[in-house]
PDB file of C-alpha atoms in Angstrom:
ATOM      1  CA  MET A 227       0.000   0.000   0.000  1.00 49.00           C
ATOM      2  CA  HIS A 228       2.810   2.403   0.889  1.00 73.00           C
ATOM      3  CA  GLY A 229       5.334   0.986  -1.548  1.00 79.00           C
ATOM      4  CA  LEU A 230       7.521  -0.459   1.204  1.00 85.00           C
ATOM      5  CA  LYS A 231      10.016  -3.152   0.298  1.00 85.00           C
ATOM      6  CA  TYR A 232      11.344  -5.628   2.835  1.00 86.00           C
ATOM      7  CA  ASN A 233      14.790  -6.980   2.037  1.00 86.00           C
ATOM      8  CA  LYS A 234      15.221  -8.986   5.253  1.00 87.00           C
ATOM      9  CA  LEU A 235      13.240 -11.932   6.558  1.00 87.00           C
ATOM     10  CA  ILE A 236      13.634 -13.372  10.053  1.00 87.00           C
ATOM     11  CA  GLY A 237      13.374 -17.139   9.676  1.00 82.00           C
ATOM     12  CA  ASP A 238      13.359 -20.099  12.031  1.00 78.00           C
ATOM     13  CA  GLY A 239      15.488 -22.580  10.132  1.00 68.00           C
ATOM     14  CA  ASP A 240      12.840 -23.509   7.556  1.00 66.00           C
ATOM     15  CA  SER A 241      14.347 -22.628   4.193  1.00 67.00           C
ATOM     16  CA  SER A 242      11.215 -23.254   2.100  1.00 78.00           C
ATOM     17  CA  VAL A 243       9.984 -19.659   2.402  1.00 79.00           C
ATOM     18  CA  THR A 244      13.401 -18.234   1.574  1.00 80.00           C
ATOM     19  CA  ARG A 245      13.763 -20.570  -1.381  1.00 82.00           C
ATOM     20  CA  ARG A 246      10.368 -19.484  -2.648  1.00 85.00           C
ATOM     21  CA  LEU A 247      11.294 -15.803  -2.345  1.00 84.00           C
ATOM     22  CA  HIS A 248      14.521 -16.415  -4.238  1.00 84.00           C
ATOM     23  CA  ASP A 249      12.570 -18.141  -6.990  1.00 86.00           C
ATOM     24  CA  ILE A 250       9.867 -15.524  -7.487  1.00 88.00           C
ATOM     25  CA  MET A 251      12.096 -12.478  -6.732  1.00 88.00           C
ATOM     26  CA  PRO A 252       9.216 -10.169  -5.667  1.00 87.00           C
ATOM     27  CA  TYR A 253      11.349  -7.014  -6.040  1.00 88.00           C
ATOM     28  CA  GLY A 254      13.341  -8.108  -9.051  1.00 87.00           C
ATOM     29  CA  PRO A 255      16.888  -9.487  -9.327  1.00 86.00           C
ATOM     30  CA  ARG A 256      18.521  -6.330  -7.948  1.00 87.00           C
ATOM     31  CA  LEU A 257      16.854  -6.522  -4.536  1.00 88.00           C
ATOM     32  CA  ARG A 258      17.086  -9.966  -3.016  1.00 87.00           C
ATOM     33  CA  VAL A 259      15.412 -10.858   0.258  1.00 87.00           C
ATOM     34  CA  ILE A 260      18.037 -11.813   2.835  1.00 87.00           C
ATOM     35  CA  LYS A 261      17.215 -14.408   5.447  1.00 88.00           C
ATOM     36  CA  ILE A 262      18.131 -13.676   9.064  1.00 90.00           C
ATOM     37  CA  GLU A 263      18.121 -16.620  11.418  1.00 90.00           C
ATOM     38  CA  CYS A 264      16.023 -16.205  14.554  1.00 91.00           C
ATOM     39  CA  ARG A 265      18.272 -16.015  17.607  1.00 93.00           C
ATOM     40  CA  ASN A 266      15.934 -18.054  19.797  1.00 91.00           C
ATOM     41  CA  HIS A 267      15.664 -20.897  17.302  1.00 91.00           C
ATOM     42  CA  LEU A 268      19.424 -21.102  16.882  1.00 93.00           C
ATOM     43  CA  LEU A 269      19.990 -21.246  20.637  1.00 93.00           C
ATOM     44  CA  ARG A 270      17.162 -23.714  21.178  1.00 92.00           C
ATOM     45  CA  ASN A 271      18.577 -26.005  18.517  1.00 92.00           C
ATOM     46  CA  TYR A 272      22.024 -25.680  20.095  1.00 94.00           C
ATOM     47  CA  GLU A 273      20.795 -26.594  23.572  1.00 93.00           C
ATOM     48  CA  THR A 274      18.662 -29.460  22.261  1.00 93.00           C
ATOM     49  CA  LYS A 275      21.661 -31.096  20.617  1.00 93.00           C
ATOM     50  CA  LEU A 276      23.717 -30.634  23.772  1.00 92.00           C
ATOM     51  CA  ARG A 277      21.008 -32.337  25.829  1.00 92.00           C
ATOM     52  CA  THR A 278      21.089 -35.235  23.401  1.00 92.00           C
ATOM     53  CA  MET A 279      24.797 -35.625  24.088  1.00 90.00           C
ATOM     54  CA  THR A 280      24.183 -35.895  27.832  1.00 90.00           C
ATOM     55  CA  ILE A 281      22.308 -39.178  27.320  1.00 91.00           C
ATOM     56  CA  ASN A 282      24.846 -40.657  24.925  1.00 89.00           C
ATOM     57  CA  ASN A 283      26.642 -43.464  26.741  1.00 90.00           C
ATOM     58  CA  LYS A 284      29.751 -43.262  24.595  1.00 89.00           C
ATOM     59  CA  TYR A 285      30.875 -40.244  26.638  1.00 90.00           C
ATOM     60  CA  PRO A 286      32.154 -40.534  30.232  1.00 90.00           C
ATOM     61  CA  THR A 287      29.519 -40.154  32.918  1.00 91.00           C
ATOM     62  CA  SER A 288      31.427 -37.409  34.726  1.00 89.00           C
ATOM     63  CA  ILE A 289      31.503 -35.216  31.630  1.00 90.00           C
ATOM     64  CA  ARG A 290      27.854 -35.866  30.826  1.00 91.00           C
ATOM     65  CA  ASN A 291      26.858 -34.952  34.369  1.00 92.00           C
ATOM     66  CA  HIS A 292      28.904 -31.758  34.165  1.00 90.00           C
ATOM     67  CA  LEU A 293      27.188 -30.778  30.920  1.00 90.00           C
ATOM     68  CA  LYS A 294      23.775 -31.592  32.347  1.00 91.00           C
ATOM     69  CA  SER A 295      24.304 -29.532  35.497  1.00 91.00           C
ATOM     70  CA  ASN A 296      25.560 -26.538  33.483  1.00 91.00           C
ATOM     71  CA  MET A 297      23.120 -26.756  30.579  1.00 91.00           C
ATOM     72  CA  LYS A 298      21.638 -23.283  31.078  1.00 90.00           C
ATOM     73  CA  ARG A 299      25.089 -21.714  30.984  1.00 91.00           C
ATOM     74  CA  PHE A 300      25.658 -22.707  27.359  1.00 93.00           C
ATOM     75  CA  GLY A 301      22.813 -20.608  26.025  1.00 92.00           C
ATOM     76  CA  ALA A 302      23.530 -17.821  28.506  1.00 92.00           C
ATOM     77  CA  ALA A 303      27.158 -17.640  27.373  1.00 93.00           C
ATOM     78  CA  ILE A 304      26.131 -17.178  23.737  1.00 94.00           C
ATOM     79  CA  THR A 305      23.501 -14.592  24.670  1.00 94.00           C
ATOM     80  CA  LYS A 306      25.997 -12.588  26.712  1.00 93.00           C
ATOM     81  CA  ALA A 307      28.541 -12.703  23.898  1.00 94.00           C
ATOM     82  CA  ILE A 308      25.933 -11.460  21.400  1.00 95.00           C
ATOM     83  CA  GLU A 309      24.945  -8.544  23.619  1.00 94.00           C
ATOM     84  CA  TYR A 310      28.557  -7.573  24.248  1.00 94.00           C
ATOM     85  CA  ARG A 311      29.831  -7.834  20.676  1.00 94.00           C
ATOM     86  CA  SER A 312      26.811  -6.198  19.045  1.00 93.00           C
ATOM     87  CA  GLY A 313      27.059  -3.235  21.417  1.00 92.00           C
ATOM     88  CA  LEU A 314      30.756  -2.481  20.942  1.00 93.00           C
ATOM     89  CA  PRO A 315      31.193   1.056  19.564  1.00 93.00           C
ATOM     90  CA  GLY A 316      33.671   2.013  16.873  1.00 92.00           C
ATOM     91  CA  LEU A 317      34.017  -1.453  15.325  1.00 93.00           C
ATOM     92  CA  THR A 318      33.004  -2.656  11.899  1.00 94.00           C
ATOM     93  CA  ASP A 319      30.535  -5.500  11.458  1.00 93.00           C
ATOM     94  CA  TYR A 320      33.410  -7.700  10.326  1.00 94.00           C
ATOM     95  CA  GLN A 321      35.387  -7.032  13.514  1.00 95.00           C
ATOM     96  CA  LYS A 322      32.336  -7.753  15.639  1.00 95.00           C
ATOM     97  CA  ALA A 323      31.740 -10.992  13.746  1.00 95.00           C
ATOM     98  CA  VAL A 324      35.336 -12.127  14.272  1.00 95.00           C
ATOM     99  CA  GLY A 325      35.081 -11.481  17.999  1.00 94.00           C
ATOM    100  CA  LEU A 326      31.741 -13.252  18.305  1.00 95.00           C
ATOM    101  CA  ARG A 327      33.068 -16.304  16.464  1.00 95.00           C
ATOM    102  CA  GLN A 328      35.924 -16.526  18.937  1.00 94.00           C
ATOM    103  CA  ASP A 329      33.542 -16.208  21.883  1.00 94.00           C
ATOM    104  CA  ILE A 330      31.195 -18.889  20.553  1.00 95.00           C
ATOM    105  CA  ASN A 331      34.026 -21.322  19.879  1.00 93.00           C
ATOM    106  CA  ASN A 332      35.453 -20.678  23.340  1.00 92.00           C
ATOM    107  CA  SER A 333      32.156 -20.883  25.253  1.00 91.00           C
ATOM    108  CA  PHE A 334      32.402 -24.649  25.725  1.00 90.00           C
ATOM    109  CA  ARG A 335      35.986 -24.444  26.993  1.00 90.00           C
ATOM    110  CA  HIS A 336      34.951 -21.796  29.502  1.00 91.00           C
ATOM    111  CA  ILE A 337      32.161 -23.944  30.944  1.00 90.00           C
ATOM    112  CA  ILE A 338      34.349 -27.039  31.341  1.00 89.00           C
ATOM    113  CA  GLY A 339      36.969 -25.036  33.225  1.00 87.00           C
ATOM    114  CA  ALA A 340      39.544 -23.994  30.591  1.00 87.00           C
ATOM    115  CA  HIS A 341      39.949 -20.212  30.766  1.00 87.00           C
ATOM    116  CA  ASP A 342      43.177 -19.607  28.865  1.00 86.00           C
ATOM    117  CA  ARG A 343      41.277 -18.131  25.892  1.00 86.00           C
ATOM    118  CA  CYS A 344      38.544 -16.272  27.763  1.00 88.00           C
ATOM    119  CA  GLU A 345      37.887 -12.570  27.294  1.00 87.00           C
ATOM    120  CA  GLU A 346      37.896 -10.368  30.394  1.00 85.00           C
ATOM    121  CA  TYR A 347      34.268  -9.292  29.996  1.00 86.00           C
ATOM    122  CA  HIS A 348      33.099 -12.888  30.102  1.00 82.00           C
ATOM    123  CA  CYS A 349      35.409 -14.570  32.580  1.00 84.00           C
ATOM    124  CA  LYS A 350      35.942 -13.231  36.065  1.00 79.00           C
ATOM    125  CA  LYS A 351      39.338 -14.016  37.515  1.00 74.00           C
ATOM    126  CA  PRO A 352      40.622 -15.463  39.719  1.00 78.00           C
ATOM    127  CA  ARG A 353      38.443 -18.523  39.265  1.00 77.00           C
ATOM    128  CA  PRO A 354      37.176 -20.611  42.215  1.00 78.00           C
ATOM    129  CA  ILE A 355      39.856 -22.845  43.708  1.00 79.00           C
ATOM    130  CA  ASN A 356      37.680 -25.963  43.562  1.00 81.00           C
ATOM    131  CA  GLU A 357      36.809 -25.539  39.866  1.00 83.00           C
ATOM    132  CA  LYS A 358      37.916 -28.498  37.755  1.00 85.00           C
ATOM    133  CA  ASN A 359      39.490 -28.204  34.327  1.00 87.00           C
ATOM    134  CA  LEU A 360      37.987 -30.992  32.220  1.00 88.00           C
ATOM    135  CA  ILE A 361      39.536 -30.012  28.894  1.00 87.00           C
ATOM    136  CA  GLU A 362      41.880 -33.022  28.764  1.00 88.00           C
ATOM    137  CA  ASP A 363      39.085 -35.457  29.610  1.00 88.00           C
ATOM    138  CA  THR A 364      36.790 -33.990  26.968  1.00 88.00           C
ATOM    139  CA  GLU A 365      39.489 -34.092  24.300  1.00 86.00           C
ATOM    140  CA  THR A 366      40.319 -37.705  25.125  1.00 88.00           C
ATOM    141  CA  SER A 367      36.670 -38.775  25.011  1.00 87.00           C
ATOM    142  CA  GLY A 368      36.099 -37.109  21.638  1.00 87.00           C
ATOM    143  CA  ILE A 369      33.264 -34.932  22.855  1.00 89.00           C
ATOM    144  CA  VAL A 370      35.138 -31.746  21.907  1.00 88.00           C
ATOM    145  CA  SER A 371      35.091 -32.569  18.208  1.00 87.00           C
ATOM    146  CA  ASP A 372      31.404 -33.501  18.361  1.00 89.00           C
ATOM    147  CA  ILE A 373      30.503 -30.268  20.111  1.00 90.00           C
ATOM    148  CA  SER A 374      32.541 -28.324  17.570  1.00 90.00           C
ATOM    149  CA  GLN A 375      30.190 -29.625  14.889  1.00 91.00           C
ATOM    150  CA  ILE A 376      27.190 -28.415  16.894  1.00 92.00           C
ATOM    151  CA  VAL A 377      28.787 -25.023  17.490  1.00 93.00           C
ATOM    152  CA  SER A 378      29.621 -24.679  13.795  1.00 93.00           C
ATOM    153  CA  ARG A 379      25.989 -23.815  12.989  1.00 91.00           C
ATOM    154  CA  LEU A 380      26.113 -20.903  15.408  1.00 93.00           C
ATOM    155  CA  VAL A 381      29.432 -19.774  13.958  1.00 94.00           C
ATOM    156  CA  ALA A 382      28.013 -19.956  10.435  1.00 93.00           C
ATOM    157  CA  ASN A 383      25.169 -17.640  11.467  1.00 93.00           C
ATOM    158  CA  VAL A 384      27.227 -15.030  13.305  1.00 95.00           C
ATOM    159  CA  ASP A 385      25.925 -12.240  11.069  1.00 93.00           C
ATOM    160  CA  SER A 386      22.356 -13.097  12.051  1.00 93.00           C
ATOM    161  CA  LEU A 387      23.259 -13.404  15.727  1.00 94.00           C
ATOM    162  CA  LEU A 388      24.843  -9.948  15.719  1.00 95.00           C
ATOM    163  CA  MET A 389      21.488  -8.494  14.658  1.00 93.00           C
ATOM    164  CA  ASN A 390      20.081 -10.054  17.837  1.00 92.00           C
ATOM    165  CA  VAL A 391      16.524 -10.437  16.548  1.00 92.00           C
ATOM    166  CA  ASP A 392      13.808 -13.066  16.852  1.00 90.00           C
ATOM    167  CA  ASN A 393      10.389 -13.820  15.420  1.00 87.00           C
ATOM    168  CA  ASN A 394       8.542 -14.036  18.736  1.00 85.00           C
ATOM    169  CA  VAL A 395       5.771 -11.753  17.487  1.00 84.00           C
ATOM    170  CA  CYS A 396       5.051 -14.124  14.604  1.00 82.00           C
ATOM    171  CA  GLU A 397       5.070 -17.125  16.926  1.00 81.00           C
ATOM    172  CA  GLN A 398       2.623 -15.393  19.262  1.00 80.00           C
ATOM    173  CA  PHE A 399       0.357 -14.497  16.363  1.00 81.00           C
ATOM    174  CA  ASN A 400       0.454 -18.088  15.103  1.00 78.00           C
ATOM    175  CA  SER A 401      -0.676 -19.275  18.521  1.00 79.00           C
ATOM    176  CA  VAL A 402      -3.619 -16.864  18.357  1.00 77.00           C
ATOM    177  CA  ILE A 403      -4.528 -18.163  14.894  1.00 76.00           C
ATOM    178  CA  ASN A 404      -4.398 -21.754  16.156  1.00 76.00           C
ATOM    179  CA  LYS A 405      -6.734 -20.806  18.983  1.00 73.00           C
ATOM    180  CA  HIS A 406      -9.268 -19.448  16.504  1.00 69.00           C
ATOM    181  CA  LEU A 407      -8.816 -22.535  14.319  1.00 70.00           C
ATOM    182  CA  ALA A 408      -9.431 -24.932  17.212  1.00 69.00           C
ATOM    183  CA  GLY A 409      -5.821 -26.096  17.157  1.00 64.00           C
ATOM    184  CA  LYS A 410      -5.930 -27.170  13.475  1.00 59.00           C
ATOM    185  CA  ARG A 411      -8.247 -30.046  14.381  1.00 62.00           C
ATOM    186  CA  ILE A 412     -11.097 -28.867  12.149  1.00 64.00           C
ATOM    187  CA  ASN A 413     -11.066 -28.230   8.407  1.00 62.00           C
ATOM    188  CA  TYR A 414     -11.811 -24.540   7.935  1.00 60.00           C
ATOM    189  CA  SER A 415     -10.736 -24.359   4.310  1.00 59.00           C
ATOM    190  CA  GLN A 416     -14.258 -24.107   2.871  1.00 62.00           C
ATOM    191  CA  ARG A 417     -16.273 -20.954   2.084  1.00 63.00           C
ATOM    192  CA  ASN A 418     -13.609 -18.472   3.112  1.00 69.00           C
ATOM    193  CA  SER A 419     -13.836 -19.752   6.672  1.00 71.00           C
ATOM    194  CA  TYR A 420     -10.075 -19.863   7.213  1.00 71.00           C
ATOM    195  CA  ASN A 421      -9.606 -16.263   6.056  1.00 75.00           C
ATOM    196  CA  ALA A 422     -12.404 -15.066   8.322  1.00 75.00           C
ATOM    197  CA  ARG A 423     -10.849 -16.767  11.330  1.00 74.00           C
ATOM    198  CA  GLY A 424      -7.432 -15.443  10.358  1.00 76.00           C
ATOM    199  CA  GLU A 425      -8.841 -11.911  10.300  1.00 78.00           C
ATOM    200  CA  ALA A 426     -10.453 -12.528  13.681  1.00 75.00           C
ATOM    201  CA  ALA A 427      -7.064 -13.646  14.990  1.00 78.00           C
ATOM    202  CA  VAL A 428      -5.508 -10.380  13.754  1.00 79.00           C
ATOM    203  CA  ILE A 429      -8.114  -8.350  15.640  1.00 76.00           C
ATOM    204  CA  SER A 430      -7.667 -10.480  18.750  1.00 74.00           C
ATOM    205  CA  CYS A 431      -3.886 -10.139  18.653  1.00 76.00           C
ATOM    206  CA  ASN A 432      -3.953  -6.376  18.061  1.00 78.00           C
ATOM    207  CA  SER A 433      -6.679  -5.668  20.614  1.00 74.00           C
ATOM    208  CA  GLY A 434      -4.804  -7.140  23.553  1.00 70.00           C
ATOM    209  CA  GLY A 435      -7.602  -9.525  24.511  1.00 66.00           C
ATOM    210  CA  GLN A 436     -10.455  -7.037  23.925  1.00 72.00           C
ATOM    211  CA  PHE A 437     -11.726  -8.867  20.841  1.00 69.00           C
ATOM    212  CA  PHE A 438     -15.350  -9.256  21.948  1.00 70.00           C
ATOM    213  CA  ARG A 439     -15.590  -5.665  23.176  1.00 72.00           C
ATOM    214  CA  LEU A 440     -14.365  -4.251  19.862  1.00 73.00           C
ATOM    215  CA  MET A 441     -16.618  -6.500  17.806  1.00 72.00           C
ATOM    216  CA  HIS A 442     -19.651  -5.596  19.926  1.00 72.00           C
ATOM    217  CA  LYS A 443     -19.032  -1.849  19.722  1.00 74.00           C
ATOM    218  CA  ASN A 444     -18.504  -2.054  15.970  1.00 75.00           C
ATOM    219  CA  ILE A 445     -21.735  -3.977  15.381  1.00 76.00           C
ATOM    220  CA  VAL A 446     -24.001  -1.867  17.627  1.00 75.00           C
ATOM    221  CA  ASN A 447     -22.690   1.588  16.728  1.00 75.00           C
ATOM    222  CA  ASP A 448     -20.031   2.117  19.391  1.00 70.00           C
ATOM    223  CA  ILE A 449     -22.200   1.027  22.320  1.00 74.00           C
ATOM    224  CA  SER A 450     -20.339  -0.745  25.107  1.00 72.00           C
ATOM    225  CA  PRO A 451     -21.352  -4.282  26.108  1.00 71.00           C
ATOM    226  CA  GLY A 452     -24.019  -4.650  28.753  1.00 74.00           C
ATOM    227  CA  GLU A 453     -23.511  -5.686  32.352  1.00 76.00           C
ATOM    228  CA  ILE A 454     -23.357  -9.400  31.549  1.00 74.00           C
ATOM    229  CA  GLY A 455     -20.898  -8.802  28.745  1.00 72.00           C
ATOM    230  CA  LYS A 456     -18.650  -6.671  30.932  1.00 74.00           C
ATOM    231  CA  LYS A 457     -18.655  -9.328  33.649  1.00 77.00           C
ATOM    232  CA  PHE A 458     -17.621 -11.915  31.080  1.00 73.00           C
ATOM    233  CA  LEU A 459     -14.792  -9.705  29.806  1.00 71.00           C
ATOM    234  CA  THR A 460     -13.592  -8.996  33.343  1.00 76.00           C
ATOM    235  CA  PHE A 461     -13.651 -12.697  34.165  1.00 74.00           C
ATOM    236  CA  SER A 462     -11.705 -13.526  30.988  1.00 71.00           C
ATOM    237  CA  LYS A 463      -9.112 -10.861  31.778  1.00 70.00           C
ATOM    238  CA  LYS A 464      -8.575 -12.197  35.299  1.00 69.00           C
ATOM    239  CA  LYS A 465      -8.004 -15.693  33.932  1.00 65.00           C
ATOM    240  CA  LYS A 466      -5.138 -14.411  31.785  1.00 61.00           C
ATOM    241  CA  ILE A 467      -3.340 -12.743  34.708  1.00 56.00           C
ATOM    242  CA  PRO A 468      -0.735 -15.194  36.091  1.00 53.00           C
ATOM    243  CA  ALA A 469      -1.023 -16.013  39.751  1.00 43.00           C
ATOM    244  CA  LYS A 470       1.644 -14.601  42.052  1.00 42.00           C
ATOM    245  CA  ILE A 471       4.082 -17.167  43.392  1.00 36.00           C
TER     246      ILE A 471
END
């Protein structure tokens, strides 16, 4: 409508959409749509593969237990590195990417107790006296090379990680659509039914839970719902508020 052109697309690992955009070239061959990997999906995939390694019996139990007890630190280390490198002033994108690659490759060594390659911002020294350095054990067991393969996907997407973006809004909207489609359990593909429910999902998502109020006021010439309707809306709103722990 406004002639806007979008040359970047935040994706979640599914290359079918990007492949389709490359095929049809909506803006012509001079303006290609660039895919940016979602940060959350990259980190989730990374942590999932690490968890799989903790149940693989070919690795020593002590190392697997150490990985399992420090699982949250792996994602946190990458997140901290992204925030630090992306916020450095006076550096080019290439310099930031080089630094982030080094941090990602070193994150595993840091967590298993090897701090000879750690940056000062990430590693507080001196380290605890009782901290064990498991680098020799991990190299002997072969787990280092296997983890390097897992880390390689993060390293390959450093440019996307530096942008530090995600597609959470799209995921939230998809969940709203699924709610209006009864969780995809019913066929709503006939008589424009899917489009109507998709439009209802847009209104619901944009109205912050005030879907019924807006629809009622639009139908009856801007008149607010009656007492029963307001009680229902208040009750629905209270259900969405999480209980305090």
